[in-house]
Short mmCIF file of C-alpha atoms and ligand atoms in Angstrom, two decimals:
data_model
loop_
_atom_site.label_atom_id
_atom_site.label_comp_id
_atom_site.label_asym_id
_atom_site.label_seq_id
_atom_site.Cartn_x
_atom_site.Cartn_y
_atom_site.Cartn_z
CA UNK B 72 55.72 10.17 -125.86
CA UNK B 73 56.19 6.29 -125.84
CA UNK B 74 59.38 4.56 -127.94
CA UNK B 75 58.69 2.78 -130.48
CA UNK B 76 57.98 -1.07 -129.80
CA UNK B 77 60.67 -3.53 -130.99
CA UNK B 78 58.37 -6.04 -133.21
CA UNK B 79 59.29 -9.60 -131.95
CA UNK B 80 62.12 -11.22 -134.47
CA UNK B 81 63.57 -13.48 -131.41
CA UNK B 82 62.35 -15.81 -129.27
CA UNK B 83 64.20 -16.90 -125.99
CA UNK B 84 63.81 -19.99 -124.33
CA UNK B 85 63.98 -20.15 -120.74
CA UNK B 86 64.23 -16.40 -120.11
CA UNK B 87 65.88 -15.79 -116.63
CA UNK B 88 68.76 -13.28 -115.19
CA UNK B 89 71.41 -14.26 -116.98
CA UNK B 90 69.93 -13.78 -120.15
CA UNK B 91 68.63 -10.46 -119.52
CA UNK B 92 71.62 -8.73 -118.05
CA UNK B 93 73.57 -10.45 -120.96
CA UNK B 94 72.35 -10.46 -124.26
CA UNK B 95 69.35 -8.20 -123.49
CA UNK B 96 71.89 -5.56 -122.91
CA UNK B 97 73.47 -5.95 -126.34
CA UNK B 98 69.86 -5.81 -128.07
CA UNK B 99 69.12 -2.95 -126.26
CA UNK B 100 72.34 -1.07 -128.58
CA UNK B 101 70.40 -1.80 -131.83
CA UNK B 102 66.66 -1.13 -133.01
CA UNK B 103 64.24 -3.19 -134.69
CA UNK B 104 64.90 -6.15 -132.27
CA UNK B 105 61.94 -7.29 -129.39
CA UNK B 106 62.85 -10.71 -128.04
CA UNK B 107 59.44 -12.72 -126.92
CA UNK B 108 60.45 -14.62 -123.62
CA UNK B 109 59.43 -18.15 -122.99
CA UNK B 110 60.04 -19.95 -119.60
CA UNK B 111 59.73 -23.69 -119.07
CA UNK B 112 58.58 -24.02 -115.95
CA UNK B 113 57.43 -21.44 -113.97
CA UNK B 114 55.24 -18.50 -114.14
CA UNK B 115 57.00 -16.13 -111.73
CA UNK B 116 59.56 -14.29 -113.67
CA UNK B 117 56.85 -13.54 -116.41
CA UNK B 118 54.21 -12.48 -113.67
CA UNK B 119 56.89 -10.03 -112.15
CA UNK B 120 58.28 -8.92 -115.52
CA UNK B 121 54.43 -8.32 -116.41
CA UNK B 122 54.03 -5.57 -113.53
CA UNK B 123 56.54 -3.17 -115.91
CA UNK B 124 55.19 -4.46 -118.97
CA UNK B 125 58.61 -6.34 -118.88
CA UNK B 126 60.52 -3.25 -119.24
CA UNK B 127 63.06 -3.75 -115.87
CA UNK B 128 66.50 -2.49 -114.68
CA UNK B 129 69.88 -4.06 -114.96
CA UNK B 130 72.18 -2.87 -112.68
CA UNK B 131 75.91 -3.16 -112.69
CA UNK B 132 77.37 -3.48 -109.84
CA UNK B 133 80.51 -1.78 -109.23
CA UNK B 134 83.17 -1.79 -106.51
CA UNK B 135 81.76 2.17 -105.31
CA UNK B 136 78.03 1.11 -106.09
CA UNK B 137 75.22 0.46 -109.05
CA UNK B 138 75.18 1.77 -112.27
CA UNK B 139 71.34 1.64 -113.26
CA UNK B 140 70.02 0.85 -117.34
CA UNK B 141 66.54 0.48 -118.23
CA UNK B 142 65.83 -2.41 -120.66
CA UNK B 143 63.06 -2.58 -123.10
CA UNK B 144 64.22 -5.53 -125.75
CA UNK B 145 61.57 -7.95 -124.00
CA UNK B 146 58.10 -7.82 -125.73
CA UNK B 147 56.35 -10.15 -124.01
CA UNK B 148 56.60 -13.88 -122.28
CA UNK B 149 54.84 -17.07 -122.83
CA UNK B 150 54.79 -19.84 -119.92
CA UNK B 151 55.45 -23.01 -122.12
CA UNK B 152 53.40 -25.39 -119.51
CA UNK B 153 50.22 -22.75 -119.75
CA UNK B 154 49.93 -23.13 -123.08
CA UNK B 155 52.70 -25.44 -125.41
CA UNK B 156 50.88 -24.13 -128.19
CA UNK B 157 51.18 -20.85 -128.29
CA UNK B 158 55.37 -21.46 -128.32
CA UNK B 159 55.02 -23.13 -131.24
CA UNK B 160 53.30 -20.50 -132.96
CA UNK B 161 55.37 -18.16 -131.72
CA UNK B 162 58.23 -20.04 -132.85
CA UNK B 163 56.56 -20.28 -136.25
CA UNK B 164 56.06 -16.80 -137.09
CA UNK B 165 57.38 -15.76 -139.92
CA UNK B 166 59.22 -12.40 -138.42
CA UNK B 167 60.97 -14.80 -136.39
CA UNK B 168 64.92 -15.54 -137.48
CA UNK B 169 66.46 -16.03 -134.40
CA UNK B 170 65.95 -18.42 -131.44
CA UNK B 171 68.29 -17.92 -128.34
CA UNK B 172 68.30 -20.39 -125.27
CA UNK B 173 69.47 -20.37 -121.88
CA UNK B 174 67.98 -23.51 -120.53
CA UNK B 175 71.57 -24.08 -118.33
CA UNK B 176 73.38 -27.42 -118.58
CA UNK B 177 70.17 -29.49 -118.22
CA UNK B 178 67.65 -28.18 -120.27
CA UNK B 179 69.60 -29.74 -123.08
CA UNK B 180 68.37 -33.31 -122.09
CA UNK B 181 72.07 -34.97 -123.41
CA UNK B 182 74.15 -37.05 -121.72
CA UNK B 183 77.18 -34.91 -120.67
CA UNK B 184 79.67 -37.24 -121.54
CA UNK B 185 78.66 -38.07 -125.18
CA UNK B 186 76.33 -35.34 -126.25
CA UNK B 187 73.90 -37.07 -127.47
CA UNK B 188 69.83 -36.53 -126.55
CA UNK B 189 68.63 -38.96 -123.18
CA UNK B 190 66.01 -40.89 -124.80
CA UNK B 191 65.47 -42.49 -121.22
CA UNK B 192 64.28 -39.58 -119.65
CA UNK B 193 60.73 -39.68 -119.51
CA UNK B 194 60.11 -35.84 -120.88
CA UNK B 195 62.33 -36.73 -123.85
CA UNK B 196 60.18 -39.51 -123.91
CA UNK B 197 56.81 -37.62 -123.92
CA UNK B 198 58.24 -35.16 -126.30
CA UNK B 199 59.36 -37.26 -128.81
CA UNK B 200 55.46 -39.26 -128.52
CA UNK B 201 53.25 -36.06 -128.41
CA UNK B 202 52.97 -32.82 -130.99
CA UNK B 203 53.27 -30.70 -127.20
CA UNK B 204 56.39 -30.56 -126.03
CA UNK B 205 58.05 -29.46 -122.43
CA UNK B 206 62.14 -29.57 -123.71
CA UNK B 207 64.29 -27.15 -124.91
CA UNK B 208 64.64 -29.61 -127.45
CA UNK B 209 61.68 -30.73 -127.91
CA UNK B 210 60.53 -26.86 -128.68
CA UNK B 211 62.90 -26.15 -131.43
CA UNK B 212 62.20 -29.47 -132.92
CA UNK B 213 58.17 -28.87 -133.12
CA UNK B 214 58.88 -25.36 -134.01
CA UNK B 215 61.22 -25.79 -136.86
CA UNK B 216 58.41 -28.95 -137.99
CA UNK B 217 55.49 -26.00 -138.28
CA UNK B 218 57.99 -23.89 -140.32
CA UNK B 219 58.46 -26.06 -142.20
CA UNK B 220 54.78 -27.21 -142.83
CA UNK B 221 54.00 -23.90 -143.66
CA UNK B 222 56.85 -23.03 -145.92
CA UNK B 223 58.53 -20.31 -144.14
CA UNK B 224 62.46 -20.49 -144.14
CA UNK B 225 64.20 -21.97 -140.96
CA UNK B 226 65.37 -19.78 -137.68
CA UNK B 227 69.46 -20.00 -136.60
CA UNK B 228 69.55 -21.04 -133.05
CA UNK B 229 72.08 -19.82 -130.61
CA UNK B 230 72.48 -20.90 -127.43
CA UNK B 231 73.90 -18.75 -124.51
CA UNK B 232 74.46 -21.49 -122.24
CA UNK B 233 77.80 -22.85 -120.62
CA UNK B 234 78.63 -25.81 -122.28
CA UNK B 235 81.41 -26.47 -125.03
CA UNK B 236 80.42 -26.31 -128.27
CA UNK B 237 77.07 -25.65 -127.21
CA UNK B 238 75.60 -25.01 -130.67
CA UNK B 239 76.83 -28.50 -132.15
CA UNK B 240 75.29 -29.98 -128.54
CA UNK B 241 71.79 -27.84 -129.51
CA UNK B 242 72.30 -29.21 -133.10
CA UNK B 243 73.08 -33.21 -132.26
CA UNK B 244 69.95 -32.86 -129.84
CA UNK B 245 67.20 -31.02 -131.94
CA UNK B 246 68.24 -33.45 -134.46
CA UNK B 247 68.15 -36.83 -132.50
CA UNK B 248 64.58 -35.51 -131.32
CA UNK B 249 63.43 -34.61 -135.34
CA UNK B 250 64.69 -38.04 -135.99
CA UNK B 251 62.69 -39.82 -133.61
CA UNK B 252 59.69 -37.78 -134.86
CA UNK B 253 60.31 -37.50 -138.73
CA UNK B 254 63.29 -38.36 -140.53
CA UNK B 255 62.65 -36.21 -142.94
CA UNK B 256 62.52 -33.11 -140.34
CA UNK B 257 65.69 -33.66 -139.15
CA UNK B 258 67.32 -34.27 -142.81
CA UNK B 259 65.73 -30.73 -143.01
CA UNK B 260 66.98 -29.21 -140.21
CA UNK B 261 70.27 -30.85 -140.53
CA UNK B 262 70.88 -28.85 -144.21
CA UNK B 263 68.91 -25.57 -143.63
CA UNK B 264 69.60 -24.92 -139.74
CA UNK B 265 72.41 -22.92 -138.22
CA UNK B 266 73.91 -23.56 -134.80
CA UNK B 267 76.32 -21.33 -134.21
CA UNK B 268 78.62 -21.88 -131.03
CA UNK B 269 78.58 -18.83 -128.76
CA UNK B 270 81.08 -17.99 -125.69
CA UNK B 271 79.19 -16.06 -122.75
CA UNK B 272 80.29 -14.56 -120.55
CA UNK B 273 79.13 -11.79 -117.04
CA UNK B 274 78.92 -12.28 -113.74
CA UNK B 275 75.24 -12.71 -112.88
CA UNK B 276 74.51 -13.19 -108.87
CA UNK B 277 70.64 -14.17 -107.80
CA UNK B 278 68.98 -10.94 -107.34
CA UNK B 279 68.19 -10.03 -103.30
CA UNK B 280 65.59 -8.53 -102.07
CA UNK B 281 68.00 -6.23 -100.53
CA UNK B 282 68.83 -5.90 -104.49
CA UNK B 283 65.16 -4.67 -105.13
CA UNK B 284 65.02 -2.28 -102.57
CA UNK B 285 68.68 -0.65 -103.27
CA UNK B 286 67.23 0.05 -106.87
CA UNK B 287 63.73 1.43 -106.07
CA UNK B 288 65.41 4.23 -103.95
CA UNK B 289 67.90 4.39 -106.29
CA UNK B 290 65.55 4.73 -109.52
CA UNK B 291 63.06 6.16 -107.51
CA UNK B 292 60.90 3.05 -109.11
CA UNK B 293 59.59 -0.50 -107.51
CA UNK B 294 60.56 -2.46 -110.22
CA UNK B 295 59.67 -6.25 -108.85
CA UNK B 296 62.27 -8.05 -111.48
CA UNK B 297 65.76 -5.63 -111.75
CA UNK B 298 68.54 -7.94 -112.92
CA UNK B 299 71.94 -6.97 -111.14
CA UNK B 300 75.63 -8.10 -112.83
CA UNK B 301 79.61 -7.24 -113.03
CA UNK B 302 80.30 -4.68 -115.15
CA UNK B 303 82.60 -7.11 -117.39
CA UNK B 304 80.57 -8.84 -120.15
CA UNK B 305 81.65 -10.64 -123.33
CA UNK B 306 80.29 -12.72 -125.73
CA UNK B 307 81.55 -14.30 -128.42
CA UNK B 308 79.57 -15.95 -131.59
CA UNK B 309 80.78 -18.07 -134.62
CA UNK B 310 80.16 -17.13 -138.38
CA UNK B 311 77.45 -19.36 -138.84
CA UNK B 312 74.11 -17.61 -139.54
CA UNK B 313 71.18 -18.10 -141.83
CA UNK B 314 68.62 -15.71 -142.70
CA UNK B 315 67.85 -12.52 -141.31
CA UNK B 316 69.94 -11.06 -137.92
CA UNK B 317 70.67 -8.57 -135.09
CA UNK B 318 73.90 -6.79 -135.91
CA UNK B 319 75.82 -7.74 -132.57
CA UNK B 320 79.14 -7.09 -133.82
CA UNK B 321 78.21 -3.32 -133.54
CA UNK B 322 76.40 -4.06 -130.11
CA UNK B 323 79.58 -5.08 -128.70
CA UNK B 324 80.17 -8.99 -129.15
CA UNK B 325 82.56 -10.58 -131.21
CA UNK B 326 81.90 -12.89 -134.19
CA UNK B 327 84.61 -15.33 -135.39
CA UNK B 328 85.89 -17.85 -137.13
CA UNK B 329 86.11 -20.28 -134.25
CA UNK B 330 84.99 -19.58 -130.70
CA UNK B 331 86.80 -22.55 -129.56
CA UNK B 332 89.92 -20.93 -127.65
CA UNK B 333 87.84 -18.56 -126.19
CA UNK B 334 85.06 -20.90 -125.14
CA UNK B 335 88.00 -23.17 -123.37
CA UNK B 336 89.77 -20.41 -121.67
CA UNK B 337 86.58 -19.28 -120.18
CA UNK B 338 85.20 -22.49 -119.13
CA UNK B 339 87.81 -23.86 -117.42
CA UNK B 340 89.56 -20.92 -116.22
CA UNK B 341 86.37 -18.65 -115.29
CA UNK B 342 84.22 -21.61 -114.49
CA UNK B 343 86.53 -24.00 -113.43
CA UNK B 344 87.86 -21.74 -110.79
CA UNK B 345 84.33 -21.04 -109.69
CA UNK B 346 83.37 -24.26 -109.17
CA UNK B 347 86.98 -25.35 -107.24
CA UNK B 348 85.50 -21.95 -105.04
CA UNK B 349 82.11 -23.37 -104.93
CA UNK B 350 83.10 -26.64 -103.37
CA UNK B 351 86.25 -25.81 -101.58
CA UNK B 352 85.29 -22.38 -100.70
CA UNK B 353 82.00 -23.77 -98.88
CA UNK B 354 83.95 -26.52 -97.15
CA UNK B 355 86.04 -23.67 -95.39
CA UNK B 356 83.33 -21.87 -94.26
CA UNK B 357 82.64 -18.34 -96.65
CA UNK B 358 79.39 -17.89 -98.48
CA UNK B 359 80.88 -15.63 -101.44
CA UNK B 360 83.47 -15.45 -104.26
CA UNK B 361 84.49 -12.57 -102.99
CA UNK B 362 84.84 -13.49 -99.37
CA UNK B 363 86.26 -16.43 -100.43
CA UNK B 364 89.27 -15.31 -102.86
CA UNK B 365 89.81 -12.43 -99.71
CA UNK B 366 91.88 -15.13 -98.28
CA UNK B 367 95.35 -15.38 -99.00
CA UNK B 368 95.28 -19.41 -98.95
CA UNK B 369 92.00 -19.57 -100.90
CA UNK B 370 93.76 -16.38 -103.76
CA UNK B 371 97.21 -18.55 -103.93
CA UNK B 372 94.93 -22.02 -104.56
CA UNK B 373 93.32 -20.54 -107.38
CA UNK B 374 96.90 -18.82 -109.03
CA UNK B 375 98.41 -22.75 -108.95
CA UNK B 376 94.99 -23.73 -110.39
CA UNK B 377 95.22 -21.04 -113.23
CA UNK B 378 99.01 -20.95 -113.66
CA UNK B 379 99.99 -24.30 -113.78
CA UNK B 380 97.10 -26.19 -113.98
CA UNK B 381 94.95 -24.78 -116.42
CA UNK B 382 96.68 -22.43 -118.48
CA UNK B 383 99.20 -25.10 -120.17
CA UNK B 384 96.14 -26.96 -121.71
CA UNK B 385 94.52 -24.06 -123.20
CA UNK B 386 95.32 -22.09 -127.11
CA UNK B 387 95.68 -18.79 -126.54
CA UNK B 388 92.49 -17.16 -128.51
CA UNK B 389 93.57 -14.21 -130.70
CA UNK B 390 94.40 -10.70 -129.17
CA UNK B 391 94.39 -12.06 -125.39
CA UNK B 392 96.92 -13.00 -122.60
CA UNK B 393 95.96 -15.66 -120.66
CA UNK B 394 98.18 -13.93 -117.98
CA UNK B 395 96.23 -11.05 -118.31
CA UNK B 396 92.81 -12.99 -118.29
CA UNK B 397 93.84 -14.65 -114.84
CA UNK B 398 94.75 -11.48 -113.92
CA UNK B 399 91.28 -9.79 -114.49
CA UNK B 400 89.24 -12.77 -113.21
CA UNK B 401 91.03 -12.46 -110.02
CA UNK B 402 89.77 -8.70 -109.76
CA UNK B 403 86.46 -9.64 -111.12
CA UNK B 404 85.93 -12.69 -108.07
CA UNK B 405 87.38 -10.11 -105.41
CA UNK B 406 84.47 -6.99 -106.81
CA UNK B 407 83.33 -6.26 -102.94
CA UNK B 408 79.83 -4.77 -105.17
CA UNK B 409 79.09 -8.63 -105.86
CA UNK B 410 77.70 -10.60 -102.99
CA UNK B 411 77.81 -14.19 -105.62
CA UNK B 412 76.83 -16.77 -103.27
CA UNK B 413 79.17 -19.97 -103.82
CA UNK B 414 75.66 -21.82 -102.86
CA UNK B 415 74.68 -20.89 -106.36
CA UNK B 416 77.72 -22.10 -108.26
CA UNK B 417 77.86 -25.10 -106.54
CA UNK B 418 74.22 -26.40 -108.00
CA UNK B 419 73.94 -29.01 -110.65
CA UNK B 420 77.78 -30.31 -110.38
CA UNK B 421 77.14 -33.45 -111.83
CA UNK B 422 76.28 -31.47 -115.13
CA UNK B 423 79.36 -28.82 -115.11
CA UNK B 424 82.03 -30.38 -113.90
CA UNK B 425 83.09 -32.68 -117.45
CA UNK B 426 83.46 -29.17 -119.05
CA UNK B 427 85.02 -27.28 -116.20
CA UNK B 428 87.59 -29.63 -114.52
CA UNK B 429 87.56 -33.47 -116.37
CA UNK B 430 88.42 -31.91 -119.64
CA UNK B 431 91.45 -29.80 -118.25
CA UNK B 432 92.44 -33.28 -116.06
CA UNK B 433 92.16 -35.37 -118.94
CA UNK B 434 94.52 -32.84 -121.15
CA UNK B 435 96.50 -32.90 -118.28
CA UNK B 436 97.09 -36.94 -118.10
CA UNK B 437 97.82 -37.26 -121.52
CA UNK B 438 100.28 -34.25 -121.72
CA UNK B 439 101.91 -34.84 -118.13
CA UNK B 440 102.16 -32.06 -115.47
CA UNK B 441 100.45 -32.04 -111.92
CA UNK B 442 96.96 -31.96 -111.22
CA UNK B 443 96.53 -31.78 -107.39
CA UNK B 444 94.80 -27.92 -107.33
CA UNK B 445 92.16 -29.77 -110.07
CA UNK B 446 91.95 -33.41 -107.99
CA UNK B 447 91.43 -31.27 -104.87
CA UNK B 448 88.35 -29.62 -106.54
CA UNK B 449 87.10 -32.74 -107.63
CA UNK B 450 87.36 -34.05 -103.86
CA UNK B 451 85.58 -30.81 -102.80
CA UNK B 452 82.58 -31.44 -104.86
CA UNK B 453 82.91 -35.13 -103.80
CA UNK B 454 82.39 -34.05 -100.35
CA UNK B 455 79.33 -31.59 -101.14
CA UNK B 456 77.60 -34.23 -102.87
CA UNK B 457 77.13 -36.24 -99.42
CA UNK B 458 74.75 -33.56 -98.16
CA UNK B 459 73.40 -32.33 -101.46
CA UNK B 460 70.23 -31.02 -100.08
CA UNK B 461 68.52 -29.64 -103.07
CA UNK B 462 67.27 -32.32 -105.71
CA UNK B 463 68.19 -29.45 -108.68
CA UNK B 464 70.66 -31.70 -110.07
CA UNK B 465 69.88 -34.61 -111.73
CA UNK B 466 71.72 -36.50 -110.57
CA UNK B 467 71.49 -35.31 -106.83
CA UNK B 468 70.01 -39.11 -105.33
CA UNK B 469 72.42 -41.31 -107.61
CA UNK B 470 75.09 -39.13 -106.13
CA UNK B 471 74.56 -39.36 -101.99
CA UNK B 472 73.75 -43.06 -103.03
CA UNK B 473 77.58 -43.17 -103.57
CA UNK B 474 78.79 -42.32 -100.44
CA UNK B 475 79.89 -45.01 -98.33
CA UNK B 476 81.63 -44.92 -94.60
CA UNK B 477 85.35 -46.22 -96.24
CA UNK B 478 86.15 -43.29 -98.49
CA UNK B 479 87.76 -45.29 -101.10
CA UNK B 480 84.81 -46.86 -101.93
CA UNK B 481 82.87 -43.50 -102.45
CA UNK B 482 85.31 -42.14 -105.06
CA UNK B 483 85.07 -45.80 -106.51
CA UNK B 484 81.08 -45.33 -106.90
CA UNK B 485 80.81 -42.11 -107.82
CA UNK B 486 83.74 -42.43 -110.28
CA UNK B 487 82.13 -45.33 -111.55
CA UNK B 488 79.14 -43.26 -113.06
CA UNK B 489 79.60 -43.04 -116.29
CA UNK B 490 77.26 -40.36 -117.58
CA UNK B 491 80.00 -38.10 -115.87
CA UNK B 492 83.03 -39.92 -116.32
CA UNK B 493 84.49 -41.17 -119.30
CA UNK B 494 87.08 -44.21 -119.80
CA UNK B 495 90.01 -44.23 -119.46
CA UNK B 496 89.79 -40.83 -116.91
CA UNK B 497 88.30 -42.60 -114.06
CA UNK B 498 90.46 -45.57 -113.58
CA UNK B 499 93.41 -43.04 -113.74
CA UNK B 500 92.38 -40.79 -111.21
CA UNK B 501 91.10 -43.57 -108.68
CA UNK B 502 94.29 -43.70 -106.88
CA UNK B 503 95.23 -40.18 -106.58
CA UNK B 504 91.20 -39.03 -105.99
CA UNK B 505 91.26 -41.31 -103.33
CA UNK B 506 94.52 -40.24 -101.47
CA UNK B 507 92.71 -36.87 -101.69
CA UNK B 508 89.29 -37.26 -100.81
CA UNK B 509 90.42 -39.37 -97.98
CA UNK B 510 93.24 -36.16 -96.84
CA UNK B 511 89.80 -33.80 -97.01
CA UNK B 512 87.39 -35.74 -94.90
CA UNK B 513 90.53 -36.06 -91.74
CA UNK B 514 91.50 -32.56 -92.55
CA UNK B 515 89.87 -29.20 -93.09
CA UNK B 516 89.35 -27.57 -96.57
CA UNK B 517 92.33 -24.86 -95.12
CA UNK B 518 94.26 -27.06 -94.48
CA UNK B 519 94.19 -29.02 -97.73
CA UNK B 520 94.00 -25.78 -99.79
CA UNK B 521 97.25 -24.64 -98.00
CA UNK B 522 98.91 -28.20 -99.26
CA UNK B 523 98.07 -27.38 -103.14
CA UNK B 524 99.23 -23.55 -102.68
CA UNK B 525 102.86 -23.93 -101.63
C1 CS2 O 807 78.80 -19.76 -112.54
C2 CS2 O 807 78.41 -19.06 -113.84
O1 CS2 O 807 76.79 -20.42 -111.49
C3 CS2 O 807 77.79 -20.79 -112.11
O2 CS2 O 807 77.97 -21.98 -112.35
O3 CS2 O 807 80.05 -20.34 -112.69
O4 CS2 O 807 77.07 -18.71 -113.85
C4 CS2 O 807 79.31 -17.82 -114.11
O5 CS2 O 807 79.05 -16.81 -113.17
C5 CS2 O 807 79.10 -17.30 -115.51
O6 CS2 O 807 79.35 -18.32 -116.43
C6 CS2 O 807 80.00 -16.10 -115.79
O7 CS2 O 807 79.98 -15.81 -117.14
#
């Protein structure tokens, strides 16, 4: 006997792992709700997911082994550059009432340091010019225009990305986009669209083909697109819906008043201490998280970093202990069961690091206290960006352009880009970067990390 198809009442742009060993797995708790995937680029997750007919496996990976879930919340998947159109339509169907992203940092087109939509970049560009878009964006602006064309009420959009306040970052950049195209769209949008800010949060390593084959003798299955993660997930949503939704209070996440505290605590203490591993972690020569916090110098870097460098600039969300959360994510980094390659963290830098380390250094300057675990991160990622090899980030070219053979003058450049760094925070941290930066490239990362960790 076949189950029952979930009809399609969300669409997900820029379906990838993370998304479906995160949310998918709350959707799968709850009937009545098929999510129709759309990636923006390429076609091979949707031709792998097709082989299943995008039914796959999620498997958490624990300490002793996998623990192995089937997942059949995805419908179907739509490859925006095959056909543009077909998103929109998809986005304008009227059983539609919820629109998730996960487009990572990026995909949101902004400028990370004010939030507001790159008009400069030449896809923003073309989106704004032509009724076919290729953006994140530039999607939910089009989509919400045939909507409303055609009468039907509005969508709430929730994004499941990484960045603070991401649904007020979606909002200010659907909105600049309607603006450029109608004013009266985005007058629209702006009264009858929610955004609701939303804290993620699971452990999601690229899967390995090693992955793949562990699960087919496992499940007894070749399934070509398993997802693997921790078994830890959370999620956290604000109040702030319109229309018709997926009860994911009783699938597990937790819907508040304000998601700020909780949004904070995980960026910069979860991600913040991933990308200080990422960078640093490299330099000394291990390829995991977990290899990496197995060393006692590497472990007491991060417990300064949390303890007395993070921790004092964050409000404690309600019903948690930030002691306790350190405590956990140490546990959670050290899972043997996760091979997370620090390779993966360390990508796209230039558009994490404002929410993961300059917002706790900033706090820090104004409040007082030391900040050399944080400035030794910064270095770290200074020092990866010389042989940035991949052009993922967007900012990957302007970023070796900075590096010069006095390293004074690199921190000057690169602290001198100001779609990263906001006045007053670089010309506060020139002196002290530099002293650092300059320590890291005549020392080694041990060495250095040994320094911070007393
Ligand atoms: C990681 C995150 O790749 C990265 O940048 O820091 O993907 C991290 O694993 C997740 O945010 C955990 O929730």
């Amino acid at each position: 006997m076949t189950k029952a198809k979930r009809p399609i009442r969300i669409v997900h742009l820029g379906l990838g792992a993370f998304y479906r060993a995160h949310a998918c797995t709350y959707l799968q708790k709850l009937e009545g709700w098929g999510v129709l995937g759309v990636s923006l680029r390429s076609a091979a997750v949707r031709d792998r997911m097709r082989q299943r007919g995008y039914r796959y496996t999620a498997a958490a990976l624990t300490p002793d082994g996998m623990d192995l879930q089937q997942i059949d919340v995805v419908q179907d998947m739509l490859v925006a550059p095959e056909d543009p159109a077909a998103v929109i339509n998809a986005l304008a169907e009227p059983a539609v009432s919820l629109v998730t992203l996960t487009v990572t940092e990026k995909g949101y087109c902004h400028d990370p340091a004010t939030g507001t939509l790159n008009t400069n970049h030449p896809v923003v560009k073309s989106d704004i010019a032509h009724a076919l878009p290729q953006t994140a964006p530039g999607f939910l602006a089009r989509g919400l225009q045939a909507r409303r064309a055609a009468g039907l009420p509005p969508f709430t959009v929730l994004s499941c990305d990484n960045l603070p306040a991401n649904g007020a970052v979606t909002r200010r950049v659907t909105l600049d986009l309607a603006n450029h195209v109608d004013p009266d769209l985005a007058a629209w949008i702006a009264a009858e669209v929610t955004f609701p800010s939303a804290m993620v949060d699971r452990i999601v390593p690229a899967t390995t083909a090693e992955d793949i084959a562990r699960i087919a003798r496992l499940s007894g299955n070749m399934d070509a697109a398993p997802v693997v993660h921790e078994p830890f997930t959370q999620w956290v949503i604000t109040d702030d819906f319109v229309g018709d939704l997926p009860d994911l209070a009783t699938a597990g996440a937790q819907i508040v008043p304000d998601i700020a505290p909780f949004e904070r605590m995980k960026l910069r203490m979860l991600n913040g201490a991933h990308s200080a591993l990422a960078y640093l972690g490299s330099l000394a020569g291990f390829a995991t998280v977990a290899d990496a916090v197995a060393d006692e110098t590497v472990a007491a870097y991060l417990q300064v970093l949390w303890h007395e460098e993070i921790i004092p600039t964050l409000k404690v969300p309600p019903d948690t202990s930030l002691e306790d959360y350190a405590a956990a994510l140490m546990s959670r980094f050290a899972n043997p069961g996760i091979q997370h390659r620090l390779s993966q963290i360390a990508m796209d830098g230039s558009q994490k690091l404002p929410q993961r380390l300059l917002g706790t250094i900033e706090d820090r300057l104004a409040h007082g206290g030391r900040i050399d675990a944080l400035l030794l991160a910064l270095a770290g990622w200074i020092a990866y960006t010389a042989n940035q090899s991949d052009d993922a980030d967007p900012m990957a070219a302007k970023l070796r352009g900075c590096h010069a053979s006095d390293p004074r003058q690199t921190v000057h450049n690169i602290l001198s880009l100001s779609a990263i760094f906001k006045d007053p925070l670089s010309a506060q941290i020139t002196a002290p970067l530099s002293d650092v930066y300059t320590d890291l490239t005549k020392k080694s990362a041990r060495a250095m990390l040994a320094t911070v960790a007393h």
